[in-house]
Amino acid sequence: MRRLAILLSLIAAPLMAQVQGVELDEPVALPAFHLENDLGETLDKDALNGHWTLVMFGFLSCPDVCPFTLGNLEAAVSETSMRVRPDNVPQVVFVSVDPARDAGTVSDYARYFHPDFRGFTGTRDQIDTLIEATDSFYRLMKPDASGYYEVQHSSAVSVIAPDGTLRAKLQPPFDPGATAEFLARLQIAYRRSLNQ
């Protein structure tokens, strides 16, 4: 019986240690957009240039997907920092799709998961521009009698290269080690494409 348990654990380990990531066939250039946060910081297309960025969309009162994904990202970025140069460790950007409720605290929310994580939101048209460019999704549901409303959104994380183009998407849950390896290989492929 013990041998069977060991055998099953050896078979299951590679299946569990995976990354739900896909590299795009062609990079996607991002359009101009402008987001802000409660610290007076701005995020626009130019701010994404020069470094790797992981962008996720959500909202602060999200009960499960957002905290889980941000926690997952913290572990994946920590693991990535052991595989790439310090200047290639991706920055993490959380974009709230619910500015009416989140504009005043979006920075604190992102930093709760890691002090370097940054949170932003903006006007509906600016959020929609970035949502569409990254092939993401959200929907504000109809408010109930008390005015409370749910928010549906995609959980995928967009991987933006230093040239400001969308290069890949990550779908949680993702194993930190496998995700770090995926990101390191993506960076190698990116550098090779620049040298061609």
GROMACS .gro file of C-alpha atoms in nm:
model
  196
    1MET     CA    1   0.000   0.000   0.000
    2ARG     CA    2   0.286   0.238   0.083
    3ARG     CA    3   0.447   0.171  -0.256
    4LEU     CA    4   0.119   0.257  -0.427
    5ALA     CA    5   0.099   0.588  -0.237
    6ILE     CA    6   0.458   0.676  -0.336
    7LEU     CA    7   0.392   0.584  -0.697
    8LEU     CA    8   0.074   0.793  -0.707
    9SER     CA    9   0.255   1.092  -0.555
   10LEU     CA   10   0.529   1.067  -0.819
   11ILE     CA   11   0.272   1.055  -1.098
   12ALA     CA   12   0.057   1.336  -0.955
   13ALA     CA   13   0.346   1.577  -0.880
   14PRO     CA   14   0.414   1.674  -1.244
   15LEU     CA   15   0.040   1.712  -1.306
   16MET     CA   16  -0.003   1.948  -1.011
   17ALA     CA   17   0.313   2.153  -1.079
   18GLN     CA   18   0.193   2.329  -1.387
   19VAL     CA   19   0.137   2.673  -1.522
   20GLN     CA   20  -0.186   2.763  -1.692
   21GLY     CA   21  -0.006   2.998  -1.928
   22VAL     CA   22  -0.013   3.057  -2.298
   23GLU     CA   23   0.226   3.262  -2.506
   24LEU     CA   24   0.051   3.459  -2.779
   25ASP     CA   25   0.137   3.377  -3.140
   26GLU     CA   26   0.198   3.746  -3.207
   27PRO     CA   27   0.253   4.029  -2.957
   28VAL     CA   28  -0.035   4.273  -2.917
   29ALA     CA   29   0.046   4.644  -2.896
   30LEU     CA   30  -0.144   4.822  -2.622
   31PRO     CA   31  -0.335   5.141  -2.704
   32ALA     CA   32  -0.302   5.463  -2.510
   33PHE     CA   33  -0.476   5.453  -2.170
   34HIS     CA   34  -0.457   5.643  -1.842
   35LEU     CA   35  -0.527   5.510  -1.492
   36GLU     CA   36  -0.473   5.665  -1.149
   37ASN     CA   37  -0.467   5.568  -0.785
   38ASP     CA   38  -0.531   5.723  -0.445
   39LEU     CA   39  -0.161   5.809  -0.402
   40GLY     CA   40  -0.170   6.038  -0.706
   41GLU     CA   41   0.030   5.793  -0.919
   42THR     CA   42  -0.060   5.731  -1.281
   43LEU     CA   43  -0.031   5.429  -1.505
   44ASP     CA   44  -0.028   5.466  -1.880
   45LYS     CA   45   0.115   5.289  -2.181
   46ASP     CA   46   0.455   5.457  -2.141
   47ALA     CA   47   0.481   5.347  -1.776
   48LEU     CA   48   0.478   4.984  -1.890
   49ASN     CA   49   0.787   5.031  -2.108
   50GLY     CA   50   1.125   4.910  -1.992
   51HIS     CA   51   1.021   4.625  -1.762
   52TRP     CA   52   0.801   4.318  -1.739
   53THR     CA   53   0.454   4.370  -1.593
   54LEU     CA   54   0.179   4.134  -1.480
   55VAL     CA   55  -0.165   4.298  -1.499
   56MET     CA   56  -0.477   4.157  -1.337
   57PHE     CA   57  -0.828   4.298  -1.319
   58GLY     CA   58  -1.069   4.271  -1.029
   59PHE     CA   59  -1.237   4.460  -0.747
   60LEU     CA   60  -1.163   4.510  -0.379
   61SER     CA   61  -1.469   4.336  -0.234
   62CYS     CA   62  -1.407   4.026  -0.446
   63PRO     CA   63  -1.452   3.733  -0.207
   64ASP     CA   64  -1.227   3.476  -0.370
   65VAL     CA   65  -1.072   3.519  -0.716
   66CYS     CA   66  -0.882   3.844  -0.652
   67PRO     CA   67  -0.724   3.758  -0.315
   68PHE     CA   68  -0.639   3.409  -0.435
   69THR     CA   69  -0.482   3.532  -0.759
   70LEU     CA   70  -0.285   3.812  -0.590
   71GLY     CA   71  -0.155   3.565  -0.333
   72ASN     CA   72  -0.067   3.327  -0.614
   73LEU     CA   73   0.113   3.611  -0.796
   74GLU     CA   74   0.311   3.701  -0.485
   75ALA     CA   75   0.444   3.346  -0.465
   76ALA     CA   76   0.513   3.330  -0.841
   77VAL     CA   77   0.698   3.664  -0.845
   78SER     CA   78   0.907   3.560  -0.543
   79GLU     CA   79   1.001   3.240  -0.723
   80THR     CA   80   1.074   3.432  -1.044
   81SER     CA   81   1.313   3.662  -0.855
   82MET     CA   82   1.538   3.358  -0.797
   83ARG     CA   83   1.554   3.280  -1.170
   84VAL     CA   84   1.596   3.616  -1.345
   85ARG     CA   85   1.803   3.931  -1.298
   86PRO     CA   86   1.655   4.178  -1.046
   87ASP     CA   87   1.566   4.422  -1.326
   88ASN     CA   88   1.364   4.147  -1.499
   89VAL     CA   89   1.142   4.060  -1.201
   90PRO     CA   90   0.791   4.154  -1.319
   91GLN     CA   91   0.602   4.432  -1.149
   92VAL     CA   92   0.245   4.346  -1.054
   93VAL     CA   93  -0.039   4.585  -1.132
   94PHE     CA   94  -0.391   4.534  -1.000
   95VAL     CA   95  -0.659   4.728  -1.191
   96SER     CA   96  -0.994   4.771  -1.021
   97VAL     CA   97  -1.289   4.761  -1.260
   98ASP     CA   98  -1.509   4.910  -0.984
   99PRO     CA   99  -1.382   5.267  -0.941
  100ALA     CA  100  -1.701   5.388  -0.770
  101ARG     CA  101  -1.625   5.173  -0.465
  102ASP     CA  102  -1.248   5.123  -0.495
  103ALA     CA  103  -1.082   5.448  -0.601
  104GLY     CA  104  -0.997   5.557  -0.246
  105THR     CA  105  -0.822   5.238  -0.133
  106VAL     CA  106  -0.696   5.055  -0.442
  107SER     CA  107  -0.329   5.115  -0.352
  108ASP     CA  108  -0.362   4.975  -0.001
  109TYR     CA  109  -0.539   4.669  -0.136
  110ALA     CA  110  -0.261   4.585  -0.381
  111ARG     CA  111   0.015   4.651  -0.125
  112TYR     CA  112  -0.155   4.423   0.125
  113PHE     CA  113  -0.036   4.129  -0.086
  114HIS     CA  114   0.315   4.267  -0.144
  115PRO     CA  115   0.463   4.612  -0.077
  116ASP     CA  116   0.572   4.643  -0.440
  117PHE     CA  117   0.232   4.559  -0.591
  118ARG     CA  118   0.057   4.864  -0.733
  119GLY     CA  119  -0.316   4.928  -0.762
  120PHE     CA  120  -0.495   5.156  -1.007
  121THR     CA  121  -0.837   5.237  -1.144
  122GLY     CA  122  -0.982   5.502  -1.369
  123THR     CA  123  -1.274   5.618  -1.573
  124ARG     CA  124  -1.493   5.355  -1.732
  125ASP     CA  125  -1.365   5.429  -2.085
  126GLN     CA  126  -0.999   5.402  -1.978
  127ILE     CA  127  -1.061   5.074  -1.796
  128ASP     CA  128  -1.252   4.943  -2.097
  129THR     CA  129  -0.964   5.035  -2.330
  130LEU     CA  130  -0.721   4.822  -2.132
  131ILE     CA  131  -0.975   4.542  -2.081
  132GLU     CA  132  -1.033   4.516  -2.456
  133ALA     CA  133  -0.662   4.537  -2.543
  134THR     CA  134  -0.580   4.247  -2.309
  135ASP     CA  135  -0.881   4.039  -2.417
  136SER     CA  136  -1.015   4.048  -2.062
  137PHE     CA  137  -1.371   4.075  -1.931
  138TYR     CA  138  -1.582   4.229  -1.656
  139ARG     CA  139  -1.947   4.310  -1.591
  140LEU     CA  140  -2.112   4.515  -1.318
  141MET     CA  141  -2.431   4.336  -1.224
  142LYS     CA  142  -2.763   4.510  -1.160
  143PRO     CA  143  -2.782   4.661  -0.808
  144ASP     CA  144  -3.022   4.509  -0.557
  145ALA     CA  145  -3.270   4.712  -0.353
  146SER     CA  146  -2.997   4.825  -0.114
  147GLY     CA  147  -2.774   4.940  -0.402
  148TYR     CA  148  -2.524   4.655  -0.361
  149TYR     CA  149  -2.403   4.496  -0.683
  150GLU     CA  150  -2.180   4.205  -0.778
  151VAL     CA  151  -1.894   4.223  -1.025
  152GLN     CA  152  -1.802   3.945  -1.264
  153HIS     CA  153  -1.454   3.948  -1.416
  154SER     CA  154  -1.196   3.733  -1.586
  155SER     CA  155  -0.920   3.594  -1.368
  156ALA     CA  156  -0.646   3.578  -1.630
  157VAL     CA  157  -0.325   3.773  -1.574
  158SER     CA  158  -0.177   3.958  -1.871
  159VAL     CA  159   0.200   3.945  -1.922
  160ILE     CA  160   0.333   4.270  -2.070
  161ALA     CA  161   0.686   4.281  -2.215
  162PRO     CA  162   0.929   4.574  -2.177
  163ASP     CA  163   0.825   4.704  -2.520
  164GLY     CA  164   0.469   4.750  -2.388
  165THR     CA  165   0.317   4.459  -2.581
  166LEU     CA  166   0.097   4.183  -2.447
  167ARG     CA  167   0.296   3.860  -2.480
  168ALA     CA  168   0.115   3.596  -2.274
  169LYS     CA  169  -0.175   3.520  -2.042
  170LEU     CA  170  -0.165   3.327  -1.714
  171GLN     CA  171  -0.475   3.157  -1.576
  172PRO     CA  172  -0.482   3.081  -1.201
  173PRO     CA  173  -0.421   2.868  -1.018
  174PHE     CA  174  -0.058   2.854  -1.121
  175ASP     CA  175   0.227   2.674  -0.953
  176PRO     CA  176   0.491   2.930  -0.847
  177GLY     CA  177   0.788   2.727  -0.971
  178ALA     CA  178   0.633   2.636  -1.304
  179THR     CA  179   0.512   2.994  -1.352
  180ALA     CA  180   0.859   3.131  -1.275
  181GLU     CA  181   1.004   2.893  -1.534
  182PHE     CA  182   0.740   3.001  -1.789
  183LEU     CA  183   0.819   3.368  -1.728
  184ALA     CA  184   1.196   3.310  -1.747
  185ARG     CA  185   1.159   3.126  -2.080
  186LEU     CA  186   0.931   3.401  -2.208
  187GLN     CA  187   1.199   3.657  -2.125
  188ILE     CA  188   1.464   3.452  -2.306
  189ALA     CA  189   1.243   3.424  -2.615
  190TYR     CA  190   1.178   3.799  -2.600
  191ARG     CA  191   1.550   3.882  -2.587
  192ARG     CA  192   1.617   3.646  -2.877
  193SER     CA  193   1.347   3.814  -3.085
  194LEU     CA  194   1.516   4.151  -3.027
  195ASN     CA  195   1.846   4.015  -3.158
  196GLN     CA  196   1.703   3.880  -3.484
   0.00000   0.00000   0.00000
